[in-house]
mmCIF file of C-alpha atoms and ligand atoms in Angstrom:
data_model
loop_
_atom_site.group_PDB
_atom_site.id
_atom_site.type_symbol
_atom_site.label_atom_id
_atom_site.label_comp_id
_atom_site.label_asym_id
_atom_site.label_seq_id
_atom_site.Cartn_x
_atom_site.Cartn_y
_atom_site.Cartn_z
ATOM 1 C CA UNK A 1 -40.100 -98.995 -0.054
ATOM 2 C CA UNK A 2 -40.719 -98.894 3.707
ATOM 3 C CA UNK A 3 -44.096 -100.477 3.181
ATOM 4 C CA UNK A 4 -42.638 -103.623 1.501
ATOM 5 C CA UNK A 5 -41.650 -106.690 3.511
ATOM 6 C CA UNK A 6 -38.028 -105.485 3.861
ATOM 7 C CA UNK A 7 -39.038 -102.105 5.227
ATOM 8 C CA UNK A 8 -41.494 -103.570 7.702
ATOM 9 C CA UNK A 9 -38.937 -106.153 8.884
ATOM 10 C CA UNK A 10 -36.310 -103.439 9.268
ATOM 11 C CA UNK A 11 -38.502 -101.280 11.458
ATOM 12 C CA UNK A 12 -39.721 -104.172 13.570
ATOM 13 C CA UNK A 13 -36.190 -105.582 14.037
ATOM 14 C CA UNK A 14 -34.938 -102.144 15.007
ATOM 15 C CA UNK A 15 -37.659 -101.768 17.599
ATOM 16 C CA UNK A 16 -37.053 -105.218 19.058
ATOM 17 C CA UNK A 17 -33.263 -104.666 19.241
ATOM 18 C CA UNK A 18 -33.709 -101.251 20.836
ATOM 19 C CA UNK A 19 -36.166 -102.592 23.361
ATOM 20 C CA UNK A 20 -33.961 -105.521 24.403
ATOM 21 C CA UNK A 21 -30.856 -103.277 24.613
ATOM 22 C CA UNK A 22 -32.669 -100.781 26.814
ATOM 23 C CA UNK A 23 -33.835 -103.643 28.973
ATOM 24 C CA UNK A 24 -30.261 -105.084 29.226
ATOM 25 C CA UNK A 25 -28.774 -101.676 30.045
ATOM 26 C CA UNK A 26 -30.978 -101.527 33.129
ATOM 27 C CA UNK A 27 -29.248 -104.642 34.539
ATOM 28 C CA UNK A 28 -26.137 -104.132 36.680
ATOM 29 C CA UNK A 29 -22.827 -104.973 35.004
ATOM 30 C CA UNK A 30 -23.981 -104.589 31.406
ATOM 31 C CA UNK A 31 -20.944 -103.276 29.542
ATOM 32 C CA UNK A 32 -21.314 -101.131 26.413
ATOM 33 C CA UNK A 33 -19.684 -103.953 24.353
ATOM 34 C CA UNK A 34 -22.247 -106.434 25.571
ATOM 35 C CA UNK A 35 -25.013 -103.973 24.763
ATOM 36 C CA UNK A 36 -23.640 -103.411 21.248
ATOM 37 C CA UNK A 37 -23.265 -107.140 20.532
ATOM 38 C CA UNK A 38 -26.709 -107.875 21.912
ATOM 39 C CA UNK A 39 -28.191 -105.057 19.821
ATOM 40 C CA UNK A 40 -26.532 -106.305 16.658
ATOM 41 C CA UNK A 41 -27.471 -109.942 17.235
ATOM 42 C CA UNK A 42 -31.078 -109.197 18.199
ATOM 43 C CA UNK A 43 -31.438 -106.899 15.237
ATOM 44 C CA UNK A 44 -30.049 -109.437 12.779
ATOM 45 C CA UNK A 45 -32.116 -112.347 14.033
ATOM 46 C CA UNK A 46 -35.313 -110.340 14.361
ATOM 47 C CA UNK A 47 -34.860 -108.959 10.884
ATOM 48 C CA UNK A 48 -34.396 -112.399 9.339
ATOM 49 C CA UNK A 49 -37.258 -113.951 11.291
ATOM 50 C CA UNK A 50 -39.732 -111.168 10.549
ATOM 51 C CA UNK A 51 -38.682 -110.936 6.938
ATOM 52 C CA UNK A 52 -39.097 -114.663 6.310
ATOM 53 C CA UNK A 53 -42.452 -114.695 8.043
ATOM 54 C CA UNK A 54 -43.756 -111.720 6.098
ATOM 55 C CA UNK A 55 -42.343 -112.639 2.742
ATOM 56 C CA UNK A 56 -43.271 -116.300 2.729
ATOM 57 C CA UNK A 57 -46.414 -116.381 4.766
ATOM 58 C CA UNK A 58 -48.163 -113.177 3.887
ATOM 59 C CA UNK A 59 -46.798 -111.131 1.004
ATOM 60 C CA UNK A 60 -46.290 -114.046 -1.314
ATOM 61 C CA UNK A 61 -49.859 -115.209 -0.797
ATOM 62 C CA UNK A 62 -51.198 -111.723 -1.313
ATOM 63 C CA UNK A 63 -49.202 -111.396 -4.486
ATOM 64 C CA UNK A 64 -50.710 -114.610 -5.719
ATOM 65 C CA UNK A 65 -54.197 -113.276 -5.098
ATOM 66 C CA UNK A 66 -53.172 -110.096 -6.810
ATOM 67 C CA UNK A 67 -51.934 -111.926 -9.894
ATOM 68 C CA UNK A 68 -55.162 -113.878 -10.006
ATOM 69 C CA UNK A 69 -57.245 -110.715 -9.713
ATOM 70 C CA UNK A 70 -55.160 -109.192 -12.449
ATOM 71 C CA UNK A 71 -56.117 -112.066 -14.733
ATOM 72 C CA UNK A 72 -59.821 -111.735 -13.915
ATOM 73 C CA UNK A 73 -59.631 -108.056 -14.563
ATOM 74 C CA UNK A 74 -57.833 -108.395 -17.858
ATOM 75 C CA UNK A 75 -60.553 -110.698 -19.090
ATOM 76 C CA UNK A 76 -63.362 -108.632 -17.716
ATOM 77 C CA UNK A 77 -62.790 -104.960 -18.180
ATOM 78 C CA UNK A 78 -60.254 -102.220 -18.454
ATOM 79 C CA UNK A 79 -59.376 -100.346 -15.311
ATOM 80 C CA UNK A 80 -57.370 -97.171 -15.124
ATOM 81 C CA UNK A 81 -54.029 -98.927 -14.582
ATOM 82 C CA UNK A 82 -51.926 -96.040 -13.326
ATOM 83 C CA UNK A 83 -53.714 -95.642 -10.043
ATOM 84 C CA UNK A 84 -53.382 -99.282 -9.113
ATOM 85 C CA UNK A 85 -49.754 -99.643 -10.090
ATOM 86 C CA UNK A 86 -48.480 -96.698 -8.138
ATOM 87 C CA UNK A 87 -49.017 -98.414 -4.804
ATOM 88 C CA UNK A 88 -46.063 -100.732 -4.148
ATOM 89 C CA UNK A 89 -47.624 -102.204 -1.045
ATOM 90 C CA UNK A 90 -49.478 -105.310 -2.180
ATOM 91 C CA UNK A 91 -52.160 -104.749 0.425
ATOM 92 C CA UNK A 92 -52.881 -101.324 -0.981
ATOM 93 C CA UNK A 93 -52.813 -102.667 -4.508
ATOM 94 C CA UNK A 94 -55.142 -105.456 -3.558
ATOM 95 C CA UNK A 95 -57.484 -103.043 -1.909
ATOM 96 C CA UNK A 96 -57.503 -100.768 -4.942
ATOM 97 C CA UNK A 97 -58.066 -103.717 -7.255
ATOM 98 C CA UNK A 98 -60.945 -105.117 -5.271
ATOM 99 C CA UNK A 99 -62.716 -101.818 -4.802
ATOM 100 C CA UNK A 100 -62.363 -100.931 -8.481
ATOM 101 C CA UNK A 101 -63.681 -104.352 -9.394
ATOM 102 C CA UNK A 102 -66.602 -104.089 -6.985
ATOM 103 C CA UNK A 103 -67.517 -100.602 -8.227
ATOM 104 C CA UNK A 104 -67.531 -101.781 -11.795
ATOM 105 C CA UNK A 105 -69.645 -104.820 -10.962
ATOM 106 C CA UNK A 106 -72.109 -102.656 -9.063
ATOM 107 C CA UNK A 107 -72.460 -100.418 -12.104
ATOM 108 C CA UNK A 108 -73.158 -103.454 -14.255
ATOM 109 C CA UNK A 109 -75.761 -104.722 -11.817
ATOM 110 C CA UNK A 110 -77.480 -101.323 -11.727
ATOM 111 C CA UNK A 111 -77.544 -101.215 -15.509
ATOM 112 C CA UNK A 112 -79.024 -104.719 -15.699
ATOM 113 C CA UNK A 113 -81.683 -103.840 -13.143
ATOM 114 C CA UNK A 114 -82.612 -100.774 -15.165
ATOM 115 C CA UNK A 115 -82.914 -102.852 -18.332
ATOM 116 C CA UNK A 116 -84.996 -105.428 -16.524
ATOM 117 C CA UNK A 117 -87.406 -102.744 -15.324
ATOM 118 C CA UNK A 118 -87.555 -101.297 -18.778
ATOM 119 C CA UNK A 119 -88.302 -104.695 -20.277
ATOM 120 C CA UNK A 120 -91.069 -105.352 -17.766
ATOM 121 C CA UNK A 121 -92.646 -101.969 -18.402
ATOM 122 C CA UNK A 122 -92.417 -102.461 -22.148
ATOM 123 C CA UNK A 123 -94.094 -105.858 -21.975
ATOM 124 C CA UNK A 124 -96.906 -104.437 -19.857
ATOM 125 C CA UNK A 125 -97.368 -101.597 -22.354
ATOM 126 C CA UNK A 126 -97.372 -103.896 -25.362
ATOM 127 C CA UNK A 127 -99.933 -106.221 -23.794
ATOM 128 C CA UNK A 128 -102.140 -103.315 -22.904
ATOM 129 C CA UNK A 129 -101.918 -101.796 -26.386
ATOM 130 C CA UNK A 130 -102.656 -105.138 -28.060
ATOM 131 C CA UNK A 131 -105.566 -105.868 -25.779
ATOM 132 C CA UNK A 132 -107.545 -102.782 -26.730
ATOM 133 C CA UNK A 133 -108.125 -103.442 -30.454
ATOM 134 C CA UNK A 134 -108.480 -107.180 -29.941
ATOM 135 C CA UNK A 135 -111.182 -106.707 -27.311
ATOM 136 C CA UNK A 136 -113.018 -104.234 -29.500
ATOM 137 C CA UNK A 137 -113.012 -106.483 -32.574
ATOM 138 C CA UNK A 138 -113.956 -109.466 -30.432
ATOM 139 C CA UNK A 139 -116.920 -107.559 -28.989
ATOM 140 C CA UNK A 140 -118.287 -106.560 -32.393
ATOM 141 C CA UNK A 141 -117.918 -110.038 -33.846
ATOM 142 C CA UNK A 142 -119.574 -111.724 -30.877
ATOM 143 C CA UNK A 143 -122.476 -109.289 -31.020
ATOM 144 C CA UNK A 144 -122.872 -110.130 -34.711
ATOM 145 C CA UNK A 145 -122.829 -113.864 -33.992
ATOM 146 C CA UNK A 146 -125.374 -113.379 -31.225
ATOM 147 C CA UNK A 147 -127.944 -112.086 -33.729
ATOM 148 C CA UNK A 148 -126.964 -108.585 -34.810
ATOM 149 C CA UNK A 149 -126.022 -110.103 -38.161
ATOM 150 C CA UNK A 150 -129.688 -110.269 -39.133
ATOM 151 C CA UNK A 151 -130.118 -106.513 -39.149
ATOM 152 C CA UNK A 152 -128.402 -105.326 -42.295
ATOM 153 C CA UNK A 153 -127.546 -101.789 -41.187
ATOM 154 C CA UNK A 154 -126.222 -102.926 -37.784
ATOM 155 C CA UNK A 155 -124.270 -105.704 -39.484
ATOM 156 C CA UNK A 156 -122.445 -103.351 -41.823
ATOM 157 C CA UNK A 157 -121.669 -100.887 -39.073
ATOM 158 C CA UNK A 158 -120.294 -103.553 -36.748
ATOM 159 C CA UNK A 159 -118.260 -105.229 -39.459
ATOM 160 C CA UNK A 160 -116.746 -101.905 -40.356
ATOM 161 C CA UNK A 161 -115.887 -101.178 -36.721
ATOM 162 C CA UNK A 162 -114.331 -104.610 -36.267
ATOM 163 C CA UNK A 163 -112.277 -104.096 -39.424
ATOM 164 C CA UNK A 164 -111.083 -100.701 -38.199
ATOM 165 C CA UNK A 165 -109.957 -102.185 -34.890
ATOM 166 C CA UNK A 166 -108.030 -104.874 -36.711
ATOM 167 C CA UNK A 167 -106.458 -102.275 -39.009
ATOM 168 C CA UNK A 168 -105.257 -100.461 -35.893
ATOM 169 C CA UNK A 169 -103.851 -103.725 -34.598
ATOM 170 C CA UNK A 170 -102.022 -104.215 -37.871
ATOM 171 C CA UNK A 171 -100.421 -100.772 -37.679
ATOM 172 C CA UNK A 172 -99.387 -101.403 -34.089
ATOM 173 C CA UNK A 173 -97.788 -104.751 -34.859
ATOM 174 C CA UNK A 174 -95.991 -103.285 -37.875
ATOM 175 C CA UNK A 175 -94.585 -100.465 -35.736
ATOM 176 C CA UNK A 176 -93.510 -102.902 -33.036
ATOM 177 C CA UNK A 177 -91.801 -105.093 -35.606
ATOM 178 C CA UNK A 178 -89.958 -102.141 -37.124
ATOM 179 C CA UNK A 179 -88.780 -101.022 -33.691
ATOM 180 C CA UNK A 180 -87.621 -104.440 -32.573
ATOM 181 C CA UNK A 181 -85.828 -105.140 -35.846
ATOM 182 C CA UNK A 182 -84.075 -101.814 -35.646
ATOM 183 C CA UNK A 183 -83.052 -102.467 -32.062
ATOM 184 C CA UNK A 184 -81.746 -105.906 -32.897
ATOM 185 C CA UNK A 185 -79.704 -104.275 -35.644
ATOM 186 C CA UNK A 186 -81.414 -106.449 -38.285
ATOM 187 C CA UNK A 187 -82.199 -103.452 -40.433
ATOM 188 C CA UNK A 188 -79.285 -101.902 -42.230
ATOM 189 C CA UNK A 189 -79.788 -98.458 -43.644
ATOM 190 C CA UNK A 190 -79.712 -98.521 -47.440
ATOM 191 C CA UNK A 191 -77.804 -95.370 -48.250
ATOM 192 C CA UNK A 192 -78.451 -93.651 -51.550
ATOM 193 C CA UNK A 193 -78.515 -90.169 -53.030
ATOM 194 C CA UNK A 194 -81.924 -88.584 -53.397
ATOM 195 C CA UNK A 195 -83.736 -85.273 -53.646
ATOM 196 C CA UNK A 196 -85.334 -84.276 -50.333
ATOM 197 C CA UNK A 197 -88.051 -81.857 -51.589
ATOM 198 C CA UNK A 198 -89.166 -84.518 -54.059
ATOM 199 C CA UNK A 199 -89.501 -87.057 -51.245
ATOM 200 C CA UNK A 200 -91.428 -84.525 -49.140
ATOM 201 C CA UNK A 201 -93.837 -83.979 -52.053
ATOM 202 C CA UNK A 202 -94.475 -87.721 -52.223
ATOM 203 C CA UNK A 203 -95.298 -87.739 -48.516
ATOM 204 C CA UNK A 204 -97.594 -84.704 -48.984
ATOM 205 C CA UNK A 205 -99.461 -86.665 -51.639
ATOM 206 C CA UNK A 206 -99.790 -89.722 -49.443
ATOM 207 C CA UNK A 207 -101.249 -87.704 -46.590
ATOM 208 C CA UNK A 208 -103.351 -85.409 -48.770
ATOM 209 C CA UNK A 209 -106.668 -86.954 -47.813
ATOM 210 C CA UNK A 210 -105.932 -86.871 -44.127
ATOM 211 C CA UNK A 211 -104.874 -83.229 -44.359
ATOM 212 C CA UNK A 212 -107.970 -82.314 -46.358
ATOM 213 C CA UNK A 213 -110.229 -83.826 -43.696
ATOM 214 C CA UNK A 214 -108.756 -81.328 -41.210
ATOM 215 C CA UNK A 215 -108.414 -78.560 -43.791
ATOM 216 C CA UNK A 216 -104.669 -78.545 -43.190
ATOM 217 C CA UNK A 217 -102.417 -77.062 -45.883
ATOM 218 C CA UNK A 218 -98.934 -78.312 -46.728
ATOM 219 C CA UNK A 219 -96.212 -75.930 -47.811
ATOM 220 C CA UNK A 220 -92.480 -75.449 -48.204
ATOM 221 C CA UNK A 221 -90.941 -72.384 -46.561
ATOM 222 C CA UNK A 222 -89.758 -71.287 -50.037
ATOM 223 C CA UNK A 223 -89.513 -72.568 -53.571
ATOM 224 C CA UNK A 224 -87.092 -75.413 -53.996
ATOM 225 C CA UNK A 225 -86.343 -75.301 -57.688
ATOM 226 C CA UNK A 226 -83.012 -77.029 -57.536
ATOM 227 C CA UNK A 227 -82.778 -80.478 -55.971
ATOM 228 C CA UNK A 228 -81.425 -80.762 -52.435
ATOM 229 C CA UNK A 229 -79.578 -84.021 -52.477
ATOM 230 C CA UNK A 230 -79.113 -86.043 -49.309
ATOM 231 C CA UNK A 231 -77.179 -89.224 -48.709
ATOM 232 C CA UNK A 232 -79.413 -91.435 -46.541
ATOM 233 C CA UNK A 233 -81.917 -94.289 -46.607
ATOM 234 C CA UNK A 234 -84.642 -92.832 -48.789
ATOM 235 C CA UNK A 235 -87.537 -95.018 -47.712
ATOM 236 C CA UNK A 236 -86.649 -94.716 -44.000
ATOM 237 C CA UNK A 237 -86.408 -90.936 -44.247
ATOM 238 C CA UNK A 238 -89.763 -91.089 -46.050
ATOM 239 C CA UNK A 239 -91.103 -92.910 -42.996
ATOM 240 C CA UNK A 240 -89.651 -90.218 -40.709
ATOM 241 C CA UNK A 241 -91.310 -87.453 -42.744
ATOM 242 C CA UNK A 242 -94.587 -89.395 -42.838
ATOM 243 C CA UNK A 243 -94.598 -89.826 -39.051
ATOM 244 C CA UNK A 244 -93.736 -86.178 -38.398
ATOM 245 C CA UNK A 245 -96.196 -84.740 -40.914
ATOM 246 C CA UNK A 246 -98.876 -87.180 -39.772
ATOM 247 C CA UNK A 247 -98.391 -85.929 -36.198
ATOM 248 C CA UNK A 248 -98.451 -82.321 -37.366
ATOM 249 C CA UNK A 249 -101.857 -82.955 -38.968
ATOM 250 C CA UNK A 250 -103.253 -85.001 -36.081
ATOM 251 C CA UNK A 251 -102.102 -82.760 -33.259
ATOM 252 C CA UNK A 252 -102.177 -79.452 -35.139
ATOM 253 C CA UNK A 253 -105.181 -77.177 -35.403
ATOM 254 C CA UNK A 254 -107.997 -77.558 -37.896
ATOM 255 C CA UNK A 255 -107.322 -75.331 -40.892
ATOM 256 C CA UNK A 256 -103.658 -75.007 -39.877
ATOM 257 C CA UNK A 257 -100.425 -75.163 -41.876
ATOM 258 C CA UNK A 258 -97.661 -77.751 -41.974
ATOM 259 C CA UNK A 259 -94.371 -76.344 -43.202
ATOM 260 C CA UNK A 260 -91.328 -78.270 -44.362
ATOM 261 C CA UNK A 261 -87.996 -76.549 -44.806
ATOM 262 C CA UNK A 262 -84.444 -77.487 -45.761
ATOM 263 C CA UNK A 263 -81.323 -75.659 -44.736
ATOM 264 C CA UNK A 264 -77.963 -76.573 -46.157
ATOM 265 C CA UNK A 265 -74.399 -75.991 -45.102
ATOM 266 C CA UNK A 266 -71.252 -77.402 -46.664
ATOM 267 C CA UNK A 267 -71.706 -80.947 -45.430
ATOM 268 C CA UNK A 268 -75.224 -81.244 -44.092
ATOM 269 C CA UNK A 269 -78.827 -80.526 -44.785
ATOM 270 C CA UNK A 270 -81.176 -79.836 -41.894
ATOM 271 C CA UNK A 271 -84.792 -80.828 -42.370
ATOM 272 C CA UNK A 272 -87.520 -79.165 -40.305
ATOM 273 C CA UNK A 273 -91.214 -80.024 -40.030
ATOM 274 C CA UNK A 274 -93.255 -77.298 -38.392
ATOM 275 C CA UNK A 275 -96.890 -76.892 -37.437
ATOM 276 C CA UNK A 276 -98.935 -74.048 -35.987
ATOM 277 C CA UNK A 277 -100.874 -76.234 -33.571
ATOM 278 C CA UNK A 278 -101.313 -76.038 -29.806
ATOM 279 C CA UNK A 279 -97.712 -77.091 -29.138
ATOM 280 C CA UNK A 280 -96.327 -79.290 -26.388
ATOM 281 C CA UNK A 281 -95.813 -78.315 -22.748
ATOM 282 C CA UNK A 282 -92.154 -78.431 -21.627
ATOM 283 C CA UNK A 283 -92.754 -81.253 -19.134
ATOM 284 C CA UNK A 284 -93.868 -83.550 -21.975
ATOM 285 C CA UNK A 285 -91.295 -82.411 -24.481
ATOM 286 C CA UNK A 286 -88.495 -84.581 -23.066
ATOM 287 C CA UNK A 287 -90.616 -87.703 -23.074
ATOM 288 C CA UNK A 288 -92.457 -87.732 -26.394
ATOM 289 C CA UNK A 289 -89.765 -89.875 -28.036
ATOM 290 C CA UNK A 290 -90.342 -92.676 -25.521
ATOM 291 C CA UNK A 291 -92.307 -95.644 -26.763
ATOM 292 C CA UNK A 292 -96.021 -95.457 -26.057
ATOM 293 C CA UNK A 293 -95.695 -91.987 -24.567
ATOM 294 C CA UNK A 294 -98.715 -89.897 -25.428
ATOM 295 C CA UNK A 295 -99.689 -86.593 -23.969
ATOM 296 C CA UNK A 296 -103.401 -87.135 -23.971
ATOM 297 C CA UNK A 297 -103.803 -90.867 -23.962
ATOM 298 C CA UNK A 298 -107.450 -91.093 -24.921
ATOM 299 C CA UNK A 299 -107.408 -88.318 -27.514
ATOM 300 C CA UNK A 300 -104.339 -89.699 -29.217
ATOM 301 C CA UNK A 301 -105.843 -93.166 -29.408
ATOM 302 C CA UNK A 302 -108.982 -91.747 -31.047
ATOM 303 C CA UNK A 303 -106.680 -90.356 -33.689
ATOM 304 C CA UNK A 304 -105.330 -93.801 -34.413
ATOM 305 C CA UNK A 305 -101.912 -93.313 -32.864
ATOM 306 C CA UNK A 306 -99.801 -96.124 -31.475
ATOM 307 C CA UNK A 307 -97.461 -93.891 -29.491
ATOM 308 C CA UNK A 308 -94.559 -95.470 -31.369
ATOM 309 C CA UNK A 309 -94.229 -93.000 -34.245
ATOM 310 C CA UNK A 310 -91.659 -90.718 -32.633
ATOM 311 C CA UNK A 311 -89.732 -93.644 -31.116
ATOM 312 C CA UNK A 312 -89.318 -94.963 -34.662
ATOM 313 C CA UNK A 313 -88.300 -91.513 -35.918
ATOM 314 C CA UNK A 314 -85.621 -91.309 -33.223
ATOM 315 C CA UNK A 315 -84.307 -94.752 -34.080
ATOM 316 C CA UNK A 316 -84.077 -94.075 -37.796
ATOM 317 C CA UNK A 317 -82.320 -90.753 -37.342
ATOM 318 C CA UNK A 318 -79.896 -92.261 -34.833
ATOM 319 C CA UNK A 319 -79.157 -95.071 -37.276
ATOM 320 C CA UNK A 320 -78.021 -92.263 -39.607
ATOM 321 C CA UNK A 321 -75.638 -91.179 -36.803
ATOM 322 C CA UNK A 322 -77.641 -88.013 -36.265
ATOM 323 C CA UNK A 323 -80.138 -86.637 -33.775
ATOM 324 C CA UNK A 324 -83.700 -85.399 -33.927
ATOM 325 C CA UNK A 325 -84.627 -82.379 -31.846
ATOM 326 C CA UNK A 326 -87.899 -80.730 -31.003
ATOM 327 C CA UNK A 327 -88.819 -77.207 -29.982
ATOM 328 C CA UNK A 328 -92.316 -76.128 -29.122
ATOM 329 C CA UNK A 329 -94.077 -73.008 -27.952
ATOM 330 C CA UNK A 330 -97.403 -73.821 -26.296
ATOM 331 C CA UNK A 331 -100.106 -72.042 -28.260
ATOM 332 C CA UNK A 332 -97.811 -71.336 -31.199
ATOM 333 C CA UNK A 333 -96.707 -74.658 -32.640
ATOM 334 C CA UNK A 334 -94.073 -77.358 -32.731
ATOM 335 C CA UNK A 335 -90.973 -77.919 -34.826
ATOM 336 C CA UNK A 336 -89.012 -81.136 -35.325
ATOM 337 C CA UNK A 337 -85.537 -80.965 -36.870
ATOM 338 C CA UNK A 338 -82.907 -83.453 -37.939
ATOM 339 C CA UNK A 339 -79.703 -83.284 -39.944
ATOM 340 C CA UNK A 340 -78.558 -85.527 -42.772
ATOM 341 C CA UNK A 341 -75.389 -85.750 -44.844
ATOM 342 C CA UNK A 342 -75.422 -83.988 -48.185
ATOM 343 C CA UNK A 343 -74.925 -86.212 -51.208
ATOM 344 C CA UNK A 344 -72.191 -83.983 -52.646
ATOM 345 C CA UNK A 345 -69.583 -85.408 -50.285
ATOM 346 C CA UNK A 346 -70.306 -89.057 -51.031
HETATM 347 N N1 ADP B 1 -96.724 -81.899 -33.811
HETATM 348 C C1 ADP B 1 -97.160 -82.209 -32.585
HETATM 349 N N2 ADP B 1 -97.884 -81.323 -31.843
HETATM 350 C C2 ADP B 1 -98.319 -81.634 -30.608
HETATM 351 N N3 ADP B 1 -98.095 -82.825 -29.997
HETATM 352 C C3 ADP B 1 -97.408 -83.756 -30.672
HETATM 353 C C4 ADP B 1 -96.891 -83.496 -31.990
HETATM 354 N N4 ADP B 1 -96.232 -84.607 -32.399
HETATM 355 C C5 ADP B 1 -96.326 -85.481 -31.402
HETATM 356 N N5 ADP B 1 -97.041 -85.006 -30.362
HETATM 357 C C6 ADP B 1 -97.312 -85.701 -29.075
HETATM 358 O O1 ADP B 1 -96.358 -86.731 -28.917
HETATM 359 C C7 ADP B 1 -96.998 -87.993 -28.715
HETATM 360 C C8 ADP B 1 -96.175 -89.097 -29.334
HETATM 361 O O2 ADP B 1 -96.213 -89.056 -30.745
HETATM 362 P P1 ADP B 1 -96.080 -90.397 -31.576
HETATM 363 O O3 ADP B 1 -94.914 -91.149 -31.024
HETATM 364 O O4 ADP B 1 -96.047 -90.067 -33.014
HETATM 365 O O5 ADP B 1 -97.381 -91.192 -31.184
HETATM 366 P P2 ADP B 1 -98.863 -91.128 -31.807
HETATM 367 O O6 ADP B 1 -98.838 -90.277 -33.034
HETATM 368 O O7 ADP B 1 -99.146 -92.531 -32.100
HETATM 369 O O8 ADP B 1 -99.725 -90.588 -30.734
HETATM 370 C C9 ADP B 1 -98.367 -87.826 -29.317
HETATM 371 O O9 ADP B 1 -99.312 -88.657 -28.688
HETATM 372 C C10 ADP B 1 -98.683 -86.362 -29.081
HETATM 373 O O10 ADP B 1 -99.250 -86.220 -27.791
HETATM 374 MG MG1 MG B 2 -97.448 -90.344 -34.547
#
């Protein structure tokens, strides 16, 4: 209470009255009655004068600012209210309000700067990734126009190379579209009940040729005779499995194995895709889910990767309110795992 206008006026008035009384008492002939009356009068007048000055000139104005700030804050964000309200001194309250507001704004600015950097980096990456196949196709076609078209064997080879570059471009643009639609929230997951081992078999079939070219064998960790029903977006989970198994073939060893396993508990089923390839060094492990992140840039590009596969996997799994994790032992292999809801509870 002493920090409010009344308290401050009281202390100031007391000091002024004391000071003037002490001063009076030094003069000859000052009777105790005179001293008492002078003390009382000085105290009363000083108190009123100081109080009016403080209340009307300063505290009221500060309170107005405070009320205004309060309105801004209510519109803008939620602050921990307790801390601010405890201080009865408006100056302290004001201070607390302003510093909380400034801190919050600074956080917002930092976040925006981070996003801006991210956006710039992403744009640079996209342009770079698009440039490569376009330049390649352009080169082949121009060489053909400049005369190579007359030689039949050269013509076929160049046309095929140009087509392959454009196919790569197509995959890249498709992946980019999927990512951006998922980020914009345009894609809703279409939940349904389906059998996971059956879906995995479909993906095995799709990637059969690719696996055969590297003599890679697909297998389940055991026989899944009974269905394992999940409640998720079937085609999106198919895409997740395709991306993971495709990576396991591409980055695994020639003649290696790709294993898929399912583990159930009461509510969930955990899916794991495992390979026995060279694995991933710990310093890369954290970053492989970032867009365009590749461990060996040139090698990965030769294998037709866009660097977006795992970013898409992460997005899809997160859209299912779950997480994808990876463990890897260099030299031994890599395992990706994610958890889905079991159909039984839906
Ligand atoms: N099973 C794996 N074994 C080793 N490295 C892998 C594996 N899966 C992914 N990676 C690494 O993670 C990177 C990112 O993968 P991904 O996003 O699918 O991109 P891409 O397949 O287009 O290269 C790959 O370039 C590769 O270096
Ligand atoms: Mg991939």
